[in-house]
Amino acid sequence: MKRPARAQRRTRPFAKAPSLSPAEMQRRTEMALLGMKVFLISLSILFTASLAGYLAVRARAAQWPPAGAPPLPKGLWASTIILLLSSGAMQRALAEARNAGSSHLRAWLATTLALGAAFLVSQVWNWRVLIAQQMTMRSSLYALTFYCLTALHGLHVIGGLVGLSLVLSRAFRGLYSPAFHLGVRLMAIYWHFLDVVWLVLFAAMFLMA
Amino acid sequence: MAHPSDNYLTHTRGIKSWLLTLDHKRIGIMYLVTILGAFLLAGIFALLIRTELLTPGQTIVTADTYNRLFTLHGAIMIFLFVIPGIPSALGNFVLPLQLGAKDVAFPRLNLFSYYLFVFGAALMVLSIIVGGVDTGWTFYTPYSTDKARAGVIPVLTGVFLLGFSSIFTGLNFIVSIHKLRAPGMGWFRMPLFLWGLYATAIMQILATPVLGITLLLLIVERVLGVGIFDPGLGGDPVLFQHFFWFYSHPAVYIMVLPAMGVISELVSVHSHKHIFSYKMIAWSSVAIAVFSFFVWGHHMFVSGQSAMANMIFSALTFSVAIPTAVKVFNWLATMFRGAITLTTPMCYAVAFLSLFAIGGLTGMFLGSLATNVHVTDTYFVVAHFHFTMVPVGVAFIGGLYHWWPKITGRMYSEKWGRIGCAVFVAGFYVTFVTQFIMGTHGMPRRSYHYLPEFTALHQMSSAGALAMATGLFIAAGTFIHSLVKGLPAAANPWGGASFEWQCPSPPPHDNFTETPPAGDPYDMSDWEYHPEIRGYVRKT
Ligand code: HEM
Ligand SMILES: [Cu+2]
């Protein structure tokens, strides 16, 4: 049975679909943006609940950090700065995508990707510093919550890197134009979101120590 | 009908065209089949439970097996039938039709949710069986952190996947309702079923992540042996209960709000009368959604939380009753002086009202501290939540009858439909009223053994369960008979005015050749009955 080609296209929102009218394009853009926002609301509940769990555990503890546990590493500052820079790079990429006649979109996307990867490296480095001081996940709730929250955030960063790679490859294939660069916009929203989440986690775990 | 042969069922053929379909109608049907399968399975476990309870002590299974049976029964009913039933099966089919849209906002995501659901469901069910999980559907610690129960981690993973599926479906519905309403359909011209689905979707995306993180923490605790919740390891079991019920109380409204949406449709259409006070019903859905986030502590009155917390949660619990009662009165007012036809869907709607009223009122007993302490963890609680959750199933079946002609293009036997409903409801009352009585006399829940003086009541309850099963088999029989021998259905067999009745039955692949004019979805005065087609046609 032959595939209904039109119907197939109808449901593939963002591929180059020349048959789509600008109004339809606009409507689909709006749908995707709203979808992303709803998704982030849901994710923010995930992180809020995790944070609430962390605070509850911390409130019950007699002493925080527990006696003998090392303080959280200073390297977290490095992570924070790297992630902030990557957010800046993402914003530049978005500006480039909007701007006709500019050719730096790929470069800025690649920079974001590299900084995102660097963030993860820095986080793993921080873990290693702690492990070198005999603080493992099993040591205490202090350790466990730190590893869990950073891992939960890190997993979302990994997801972001996958998304960024896709966006980058689409940018290389020339699929974005100033009029239509939905992928870049969605990516930027998600990326800034992860940045904000990290700042909150950083403040709660490190600055409030 | 323009092209009677080309509808969504015949549009493409072959198993692949179903498994990879992006058509919301087919995805809805795949959910329907999966969910009905789960319902059957959980129903069989229920009958096994009731058989075991025929006599005190061991009747057919050991205490351990009994614990597994009620875990299987509860977890499957909740996670695979009552929560996903109406939104995923009926909602997927009906929502785009009622919006006047071709599909949901993100058809691929929709299919993806379905497969997440299937994998999650399979993982959950298989690992309860293979891993011998007997924690009950609530996974309370320390039962669930006890290393002896090997299957807990895969079960939690399964539920976690189901949660994802639920979130994505909710997201899809929210965006669809925001962006795909037909031209001219303002928020207050949506059919109330859509309001129910919308309020539900909001709760799905806000509450489910909390369940997700709770399950993850439980997994971490089991893997690493660090005490988060397990008191034996220095954790706090009450913290688990807070997390769990922060999801699971809203979840009871994730279950019931879509059902209320269905009931709004059934009551109005089958009374042939405009829904009474549309806005109150719409807003009360939203109010219920909001309130329900602040009452979770009523599941923990005896957990040792502070007396102050108990009082606050008790007072807030009472407040949820207000919007619920508003809805019930509006439905009754809709029926009042309507031209009621006691079709099968209407019978189920009336059954819903009678059962849910009792469920809600006994919730007030449970929400009052003094009575709660007396009856908590007894069969009173069991009867209460069955009087609230089974009506969700009742609304599901009623909705299925209501939209069945649309889904399949065939009518069913009203006579047998009504008989099935009556037998089911009679069986239900026998099963669960006896449990209220046992509960007030102190019969504890989740026990395979009981004092001999409860024997007669338990046996009555089991007999009622058998009647319920019979009613359901009669209903299943009407559906099968309809598929084989049913008369062809008109586009609008009931005289409803919402969009789904304005496309052929079954709908074409693209739903509408042209979007019908948006009007009041409950103004049915334009439609008149034509006996020769057994359906309604718009007056010209
Ligand atoms: C809307 C549908 C409802 C559903 C599906 C539902 C479901 C449930 C379930 C499953 C439980 C048992 C929890 C457990 O111990 O495992 C429960 C208990 C309870 N329900 Fe409901 N409920 C509903 C409505 C209400 C209403 C309207 C109220 C009060 C206004 C209420 C108040 C309570 C209370 C206080 C308990 C705790 C009983 C205890 O101490 O264990 N429920 N409900
Ligand atoms: Cu509750």
mmCIF file of N, CA and C and ligand atoms in Angstrom, chain B residues 78 82 137-138 140 244-245 248-249 251-253 255-257 260 295 298-302 316-321 324 356 359-368 372-373 375-378 381-382 384-389 392 445-446, ligand 1:
data_model
loop_
_atom_site.group_PDB
_atom_site.id
_atom_site.type_symbol
_atom_site.label_atom_id
_atom_site.label_comp_id
_atom_site.label_asym_id
_atom_site.label_seq_id
_atom_site.Cartn_x
_atom_site.Cartn_y
_atom_site.Cartn_z
ATOM 1 N N ILE B 78 -4.615 1.544 38.749
ATOM 2 C CA ILE B 78 -4.326 2.977 38.860
ATOM 3 C C ILE B 78 -3.470 3.461 37.696
ATOM 4 N N VAL B 82 -7.123 3.692 35.301
ATOM 5 C CA VAL B 82 -7.863 4.887 35.685
ATOM 6 C C VAL B 82 -7.132 6.169 35.285
ATOM 7 N N TRP B 137 0.317 -0.465 45.798
ATOM 8 C CA TRP B 137 0.636 0.493 44.731
ATOM 9 C C TRP B 137 1.313 1.744 45.269
ATOM 10 N N THR B 138 1.322 1.925 46.581
ATOM 11 C CA THR B 138 1.885 3.145 47.152
ATOM 12 C C THR B 138 3.391 3.065 47.389
ATOM 13 N N TYR B 140 5.185 2.248 49.777
ATOM 14 C CA TYR B 140 5.642 2.846 51.039
ATOM 15 C C TYR B 140 6.971 2.243 51.473
ATOM 16 N N PHE B 244 5.207 11.214 47.974
ATOM 17 C CA PHE B 244 4.304 10.343 47.228
ATOM 18 C C PHE B 244 2.923 10.964 47.093
ATOM 19 N N TRP B 245 2.398 11.474 48.189
ATOM 20 C CA TRP B 245 1.025 11.982 48.115
ATOM 21 C C TRP B 245 0.957 13.353 47.467
ATOM 22 N N SER B 248 0.250 11.943 44.382
ATOM 23 C CA SER B 248 -0.854 11.004 44.245
ATOM 24 C C SER B 248 -2.197 11.586 44.645
ATOM 25 N N HIS B 249 -2.213 12.620 45.489
ATOM 26 C CA HIS B 249 -3.547 13.203 45.641
ATOM 27 C C HIS B 249 -3.963 13.950 44.381
ATOM 28 N N ALA B 251 -3.126 13.226 41.634
ATOM 29 C CA ALA B 251 -3.397 12.152 40.677
ATOM 30 C C ALA B 251 -4.830 11.664 40.765
ATOM 31 N N VAL B 252 -5.438 11.708 41.958
ATOM 32 C CA VAL B 252 -6.825 11.248 41.994
ATOM 33 C C VAL B 252 -7.698 12.185 41.168
ATOM 34 N N TYR B 253 -7.286 13.437 41.057
ATOM 35 C CA TYR B 253 -8.053 14.339 40.195
ATOM 36 C C TYR B 253 -7.604 14.241 38.747
ATOM 37 N N MET B 255 -7.305 11.492 37.606
ATOM 38 C CA MET B 255 -8.222 10.427 37.218
ATOM 39 C C MET B 255 -9.632 10.956 37.018
ATOM 40 N N VAL B 256 -10.074 11.818 37.921
ATOM 41 C CA VAL B 256 -11.510 12.083 37.942
ATOM 42 C C VAL B 256 -11.912 13.280 37.073
ATOM 43 N N LEU B 257 -11.018 14.223 36.837
ATOM 44 C CA LEU B 257 -11.435 15.385 36.036
ATOM 45 C C LEU B 257 -11.837 15.015 34.606
ATOM 46 N N MET B 260 -15.239 13.662 34.806
ATOM 47 C CA MET B 260 -16.255 14.701 34.956
ATOM 48 C C MET B 260 -16.533 15.378 33.616
ATOM 49 N N VAL B 295 -3.834 19.333 49.590
ATOM 50 C CA VAL B 295 -4.542 18.482 50.536
ATOM 51 C C VAL B 295 -3.852 17.135 50.758
ATOM 52 N N HIS B 298 -3.891 14.737 53.874
ATOM 53 C CA HIS B 298 -5.000 13.970 54.467
ATOM 54 C C HIS B 298 -4.794 12.466 54.326
ATOM 55 N N HIS B 299 -3.768 12.072 53.610
ATOM 56 C CA HIS B 299 -3.433 10.650 53.574
ATOM 57 C C HIS B 299 -2.497 10.268 54.708
ATOM 58 N N MET B 300 -2.120 11.257 55.494
ATOM 59 C CA MET B 300 -1.061 11.030 56.477
ATOM 60 C C MET B 300 -1.473 11.445 57.879
ATOM 61 N N PHE B 301 -2.789 11.455 58.116
ATOM 62 C CA PHE B 301 -3.246 11.916 59.426
ATOM 63 C C PHE B 301 -2.659 11.097 60.571
ATOM 64 N N VAL B 302 -2.411 9.820 60.333
ATOM 65 C CA VAL B 302 -1.887 9.009 61.428
ATOM 66 C C VAL B 302 -0.393 8.716 61.257
ATOM 67 N N LEU B 316 -8.486 22.073 54.520
ATOM 68 C CA LEU B 316 -8.340 22.224 53.077
ATOM 69 C C LEU B 316 -9.068 21.110 52.330
ATOM 70 N N THR B 317 -9.045 19.920 52.924
ATOM 71 C CA THR B 317 -9.721 18.798 52.274
ATOM 72 C C THR B 317 -11.203 19.093 52.101
ATOM 73 N N PHE B 318 -11.792 19.674 53.158
ATOM 74 C CA PHE B 318 -13.221 20.004 53.042
ATOM 75 C C PHE B 318 -13.469 20.946 51.873
ATOM 76 N N SER B 319 -12.517 21.858 51.656
ATOM 77 C CA SER B 319 -12.763 22.864 50.620
ATOM 78 C C SER B 319 -12.841 22.240 49.225
ATOM 79 N N VAL B 320 -12.179 21.086 49.016
ATOM 80 C CA VAL B 320 -12.244 20.467 47.686
ATOM 81 C C VAL B 320 -13.666 20.025 47.371
ATOM 82 N N ALA B 321 -14.415 19.756 48.424
ATOM 83 C CA ALA B 321 -15.769 19.264 48.195
ATOM 84 C C ALA B 321 -16.628 20.330 47.510
ATOM 85 N N THR B 324 -16.526 20.328 43.670
ATOM 86 C CA THR B 324 -17.084 19.049 43.223
ATOM 87 C C THR B 324 -18.601 19.082 43.324
ATOM 88 N N PHE B 356 -20.449 8.501 42.641
ATOM 89 C CA PHE B 356 -19.447 9.492 43.018
ATOM 90 C C PHE B 356 -19.916 10.350 44.181
ATOM 91 N N GLY B 359 -18.941 8.460 47.084
ATOM 92 C CA GLY B 359 -17.491 8.519 47.220
ATOM 93 C C GLY B 359 -17.036 9.842 47.815
ATOM 94 N N GLY B 360 -17.587 10.927 47.298
ATOM 95 C CA GLY B 360 -17.183 12.244 47.776
ATOM 96 C C GLY B 360 -17.607 12.471 49.213
ATOM 97 N N LEU B 361 -18.829 12.064 49.543
ATOM 98 C CA LEU B 361 -19.305 12.301 50.909
ATOM 99 C C LEU B 361 -18.517 11.483 51.928
ATOM 100 N N THR B 362 -18.188 10.238 51.576
ATOM 101 C CA THR B 362 -17.395 9.472 52.539
ATOM 102 C C THR B 362 -15.984 10.040 52.639
ATOM 103 N N GLY B 363 -15.556 10.772 51.600
ATOM 104 C CA GLY B 363 -14.290 11.494 51.705
ATOM 105 C C GLY B 363 -14.324 12.512 52.830
ATOM 106 N N MET B 364 -15.501 13.076 53.064
ATOM 107 C CA MET B 364 -15.596 14.034 54.158
ATOM 108 C C MET B 364 -15.411 13.349 55.515
ATOM 109 N N PHE B 365 -15.922 12.139 55.645
ATOM 110 C CA PHE B 365 -15.695 11.388 56.891
ATOM 111 C C PHE B 365 -14.199 11.164 57.084
ATOM 112 N N LEU B 366 -13.537 10.819 55.983
ATOM 113 C CA LEU B 366 -12.106 10.546 56.079
ATOM 114 C C LEU B 366 -11.323 11.827 56.312
ATOM 115 N N GLY B 367 -11.860 12.919 55.801
ATOM 116 C CA GLY B 367 -11.157 14.189 55.973
ATOM 117 C C GLY B 367 -11.323 14.761 57.369
ATOM 118 N N SER B 368 -12.315 14.277 58.118
ATOM 119 C CA SER B 368 -12.484 14.733 59.500
ATOM 120 C C SER B 368 -11.560 13.924 60.395
ATOM 121 N N ASN B 372 -11.421 9.876 60.874
ATOM 122 C CA ASN B 372 -10.328 9.277 60.113
ATOM 123 C C ASN B 372 -9.511 8.312 60.969
ATOM 124 N N VAL B 373 -9.176 8.765 62.182
ATOM 125 C CA VAL B 373 -8.324 7.920 63.020
ATOM 126 C C VAL B 373 -9.007 6.578 63.274
ATOM 127 N N VAL B 375 -11.215 5.003 61.206
ATOM 128 C CA VAL B 375 -11.411 4.117 60.052
ATOM 129 C C VAL B 375 -10.230 4.033 59.101
ATOM 130 N N THR B 376 -9.155 4.782 59.366
ATOM 131 C CA THR B 376 -8.041 4.722 58.427
ATOM 132 C C THR B 376 -7.471 3.306 58.385
ATOM 133 N N ASP B 377 -6.985 2.935 57.205
ATOM 134 C CA ASP B 377 -6.423 1.593 57.017
ATOM 135 C C ASP B 377 -7.426 0.481 57.274
ATOM 136 N N THR B 378 -8.702 0.793 57.160
ATOM 137 C CA THR B 378 -9.710 -0.257 57.222
ATOM 138 C C THR B 378 -10.396 -0.345 55.862
ATOM 139 N N VAL B 381 -11.741 2.836 53.987
ATOM 140 C CA VAL B 381 -10.931 3.531 52.991
ATOM 141 C C VAL B 381 -11.024 2.821 51.644
ATOM 142 N N VAL B 382 -10.975 1.503 51.709
ATOM 143 C CA VAL B 382 -11.063 0.734 50.463
ATOM 144 C C VAL B 382 -12.379 1.048 49.751
ATOM 145 N N HIS B 384 -14.273 3.702 50.193
ATOM 146 C CA HIS B 384 -14.261 5.105 49.754
ATOM 147 C C HIS B 384 -13.581 5.260 48.404
ATOM 148 N N PHE B 385 -12.377 4.738 48.288
ATOM 149 C CA PHE B 385 -11.719 5.061 47.023
ATOM 150 C C PHE B 385 -12.270 4.247 45.866
ATOM 151 N N HIS B 386 -12.903 3.131 46.169
ATOM 152 C CA HIS B 386 -13.589 2.476 45.051
ATOM 153 C C HIS B 386 -14.825 3.254 44.637
ATOM 154 N N PHE B 387 -15.495 3.874 45.611
ATOM 155 C CA PHE B 387 -16.649 4.698 45.251
ATOM 156 C C PHE B 387 -16.237 5.968 44.511
ATOM 157 N N THR B 388 -14.949 6.305 44.509
ATOM 158 C CA THR B 388 -14.519 7.454 43.712
ATOM 159 C C THR B 388 -13.842 7.011 42.413
ATOM 160 N N MET B 389 -13.117 5.909 42.463
ATOM 161 C CA MET B 389 -12.362 5.536 41.261
ATOM 162 C C MET B 389 -13.169 4.695 40.297
ATOM 163 N N VAL B 392 -14.921 6.581 37.801
ATOM 164 C CA VAL B 392 -14.093 6.988 36.672
ATOM 165 C C VAL B 392 -14.174 5.931 35.574
ATOM 166 N N ARG B 445 -7.577 -3.208 56.093
ATOM 167 C CA ARG B 445 -7.339 -3.442 54.676
ATOM 168 C C ARG B 445 -6.047 -4.230 54.490
ATOM 169 N N ARG B 446 -5.844 -4.708 53.287
ATOM 170 C CA ARG B 446 -4.617 -5.395 52.906
ATOM 171 C C ARG B 446 -4.296 -6.600 53.783
HETATM 172 C C1 HEM C 1 -12.073 12.383 43.260
HETATM 173 C C2 HEM C 1 -11.898 11.197 43.442
HETATM 174 C C3 HEM C 1 -11.178 10.624 44.624
HETATM 175 C C4 HEM C 1 -10.336 9.604 44.532
HETATM 176 C C5 HEM C 1 -9.977 8.916 43.257
HETATM 177 C C6 HEM C 1 -9.850 9.300 45.842
HETATM 178 C C7 HEM C 1 -8.952 8.307 46.118
HETATM 179 C C8 HEM C 1 -8.496 7.974 47.349
HETATM 180 C C9 HEM C 1 -7.600 6.920 47.639
HETATM 181 C C10 HEM C 1 -6.936 6.037 46.644
HETATM 182 C C11 HEM C 1 -7.418 6.852 48.959
HETATM 183 C C12 HEM C 1 -6.632 5.796 49.704
HETATM 184 C C13 HEM C 1 -5.269 6.110 49.984
HETATM 185 C C14 HEM C 1 -4.574 4.957 50.599
HETATM 186 O O1 HEM C 1 -4.607 4.852 51.843
HETATM 187 O O2 HEM C 1 -3.993 4.139 49.858
HETATM 188 C C15 HEM C 1 -8.146 7.908 49.481
HETATM 189 C C16 HEM C 1 -8.144 8.216 50.770
HETATM 190 C C17 HEM C 1 -8.682 9.367 51.217
HETATM 191 N N1 HEM C 1 -9.526 10.236 50.530
HETATM 192 FE FE1 HEM C 1 -10.011 10.149 48.656
HETATM 193 N N2 HEM C 1 -10.383 10.151 46.708
HETATM 194 C C18 HEM C 1 -11.217 10.991 46.005
HETATM 195 C C19 HEM C 1 -11.968 11.986 46.493
HETATM 196 C C20 HEM C 1 -11.876 12.402 47.771
HETATM 197 C C21 HEM C 1 -12.579 13.502 48.296
HETATM 198 C C22 HEM C 1 -13.555 14.385 47.516
HETATM 199 C C23 HEM C 1 -12.184 13.596 49.576
HETATM 200 C C24 HEM C 1 -12.586 14.610 50.592
HETATM 201 C C25 HEM C 1 -13.164 15.706 50.367
HETATM 202 C C26 HEM C 1 -11.259 12.545 49.861
HETATM 203 C C27 HEM C 1 -10.638 12.319 51.057
HETATM 204 C C28 HEM C 1 -9.831 11.254 51.343
HETATM 205 C C29 HEM C 1 -9.140 11.054 52.576
HETATM 206 C C30 HEM C 1 -9.168 11.984 53.753
HETATM 207 C C31 HEM C 1 -8.418 9.871 52.500
HETATM 208 C C32 HEM C 1 -7.497 9.284 53.541
HETATM 209 C C33 HEM C 1 -8.005 8.084 54.221
HETATM 210 C C34 HEM C 1 -6.964 7.474 55.090
HETATM 211 O O3 HEM C 1 -6.822 7.897 56.235
HETATM 212 O O4 HEM C 1 -6.245 6.562 54.648
HETATM 213 N N3 HEM C 1 -11.095 11.828 48.753
HETATM 214 N N4 HEM C 1 -8.826 8.582 48.494
#
